[in-house]
Amino acid sequence: MWLHWLLAAALVAMFALGIYMTDLPFSPARLKLYNWHKWAGMTVLALSALRLLWRLTHPAPALPVTIASAMPAWQRMAHHGTHHALYLLFFAVPVLGWVYSSAAGFPVVVFGMLPLPDLVAASPDLADSLKPLHKLAALAMGALVLMHVGAAVKHQLIDRDGLMHRMLPGRKA
Ligand code: HEM
Ligand code: HEM
C-alpha cells in the first residue's frame, strides 16, 4: 500500500519531468534534468522490483464478495488486466529508457556518482528506433493510469462500495 502511493507520486513526477525536459532548449539546465530523470527513473525501477517481489510473496487480498459479485465479468477482467499491464510497464518504461540512453552513448550515472553498465553498445540507428518506444510505453502507462484512477473514482462516488479503503491506512479487507 505504501509502495503504491510512493510510486504513484514518483511515476507522475517522472512522466511530467520527461515531457518538460524534452521541450527545453539545449542548455546546462536541460542536461542536468536529463541526468536527474535517468537516475530517478533507475530508483523507480529498483522500487518496482521490490514491489513485484512483495506482491509475489504477499498476494493481494481477494476482492470482497459483495464488490466482486456486483462487477460484471468484463470489469473483473479489466481489474486484473490493468494491474498486470501496469506491472509490465513499471519495468518496460525504465528499461527502454536505460537501453535508449546506452544506444545514444550516454551512460546512466546514479546520483551523479555511480555509473551503471551500458545495456547495448552505442549505435545511432538503434537509438533512433528506441527513442519513440520509451515515449510510447510511458504514454501507454499514462493511459492505463487514467483508466485506473477513473475506475477507482467510479467505485468511490457512484458504486460507493468502499473499494478505496483497501488502499488506505487502517483497511479492513
Ligand atoms: C501513477 C499512478 C498509479 C499507479 C501506477 C497505480 C497502480 C496500481 C496497481 C498496479 C494496483 C494493484 C495493486 C498492486 O498489486 O500493487 C493498484 C491498486 C489500487 N489503486 Fe492504484 N495506481 C495509481 C494511482 C491511484 C490513484 C490516484 C488512486 C485513487 C484515486 C488509486 C486507487 C487504487 C485502488 C483503490 C487500488 C486497489 C484495488 C483493489 O483493491 O484491488 N490508484 N494501483
Ligand atoms: C520510470 C519511469 C519513467 C517514466 C514514466 C519516463 C517518462 C518519460 C517521458 C514521458 C519522456 C518524454 C518523451 C518524449 O517526449 O520524447 C521521457 C524521456 C526520456 N527518458 Fe524517461 N521515463 C522513465 C524512466 C527513464 C529512465 C530509467 C531512463 C534512463 C535511464 C530514461 C531516459 C529518458 C531519456 C534519455 C529521455 C529523453 C528522450 C528524448 O530526448 O526525446 N527515462 N521519459
CSV table of C-alpha atoms and ligand atoms in Angstrom, one decimal, residues 4-5 7-8 11-12 51 55 60 63 79 83 86-87 90 145 148-149 152-153 163-164 166-167, ligand 1:
chain,number,residue,atom,x,y,z
A,4,HIS,CA,1.5,2.1,-4.3
A,5,TRP,CA,1.3,5.7,-3.1
A,7,LEU,CA,5.4,5.0,-6.7
A,8,ALA,CA,2.1,6.7,-7.9
A,11,LEU,CA,5.7,7.9,-11.7
A,12,VAL,CA,3.5,11.1,-12.2
A,51,ARG,CA,7.1,-4.0,-5.3
A,55,ARG,CA,3.4,-8.8,-4.5
A,60,ALA,CA,-3.3,-9.1,-2.9
A,63,LEU,CA,-11.9,-8.6,-3.7
A,79,HIS,CA,-9.4,-5.0,-13.0
A,83,HIS,CA,-3.0,-4.3,-12.9
A,86,LEU,CA,0.8,-1.8,-15.3
A,87,TYR,CA,3.3,-4.1,-13.6
A,90,PHE,CA,6.7,-0.5,-14.5
A,145,VAL,CA,-3.3,5.1,-15.0
A,148,HIS,CA,-7.3,3.0,-13.3
A,149,VAL,CA,-8.0,6.3,-11.5
A,152,ALA,CA,-11.3,4.0,-8.5
A,153,VAL,CA,-13.3,7.2,-8.6
A,163,LEU,CA,-13.1,-0.3,-2.6
A,164,MET,CA,-10.8,2.7,-2.0
A,166,ARG,CA,-8.3,-1.2,0.6
A,167,MET,CA,-5.6,1.3,-0.4
B,1,HEM,C1,0.6,6.6,-11.2
B,1,HEM,C2,-0.5,6.3,-10.5
B,1,HEM,C3,-0.9,4.9,-10.1
B,1,HEM,C4,-0.4,3.7,-10.4
B,1,HEM,C5,0.7,3.3,-11.3
B,1,HEM,C6,-1.3,2.7,-9.7
B,1,HEM,C7,-1.1,1.3,-9.8
B,1,HEM,C8,-1.9,0.3,-9.1
B,1,HEM,C9,-1.7,-1.1,-9.2
B,1,HEM,C10,-0.6,-1.8,-10.0
B,1,HEM,C11,-2.6,-1.6,-8.3
B,1,HEM,C12,-2.8,-3.1,-8.0
B,1,HEM,C13,-2.3,-3.4,-6.6
B,1,HEM,C14,-0.9,-3.9,-6.6
B,1,HEM,O1,-0.7,-5.1,-6.8
B,1,HEM,O2,0.1,-3.1,-6.5
B,1,HEM,C15,-3.4,-0.6,-7.7
B,1,HEM,C16,-4.4,-0.7,-6.8
B,1,HEM,C17,-5.3,0.3,-6.5
B,1,HEM,N1,-5.2,1.6,-6.8
B,1,HEM,FE1,-3.7,2.5,-7.9
B,1,HEM,N2,-2.2,3.3,-9.0
B,1,HEM,C18,-2.1,4.7,-9.2
B,1,HEM,C19,-2.8,5.7,-8.7
B,1,HEM,C20,-4.0,5.5,-8.0
B,1,HEM,C21,-4.9,6.6,-7.6
B,1,HEM,C22,-4.7,8.1,-7.8
B,1,HEM,C23,-5.9,6.0,-6.9
B,1,HEM,C24,-7.2,6.6,-6.3
B,1,HEM,C25,-7.9,7.6,-6.9
B,1,HEM,C26,-5.7,4.6,-6.9
B,1,HEM,C27,-6.5,3.6,-6.3
B,1,HEM,C28,-6.3,2.3,-6.2
B,1,HEM,C29,-7.1,1.4,-5.5
B,1,HEM,C30,-8.4,1.7,-4.8
B,1,HEM,C31,-6.5,0.1,-5.6
B,1,HEM,C32,-6.9,-1.2,-5.0
B,1,HEM,C33,-7.8,-2.0,-5.9
B,1,HEM,C34,-8.1,-3.4,-5.3
B,1,HEM,O3,-8.4,-3.4,-4.1
B,1,HEM,O4,-8.0,-4.4,-5.9
B,1,HEM,N3,-4.5,4.3,-7.6
B,1,HEM,N4,-2.9,0.6,-8.3
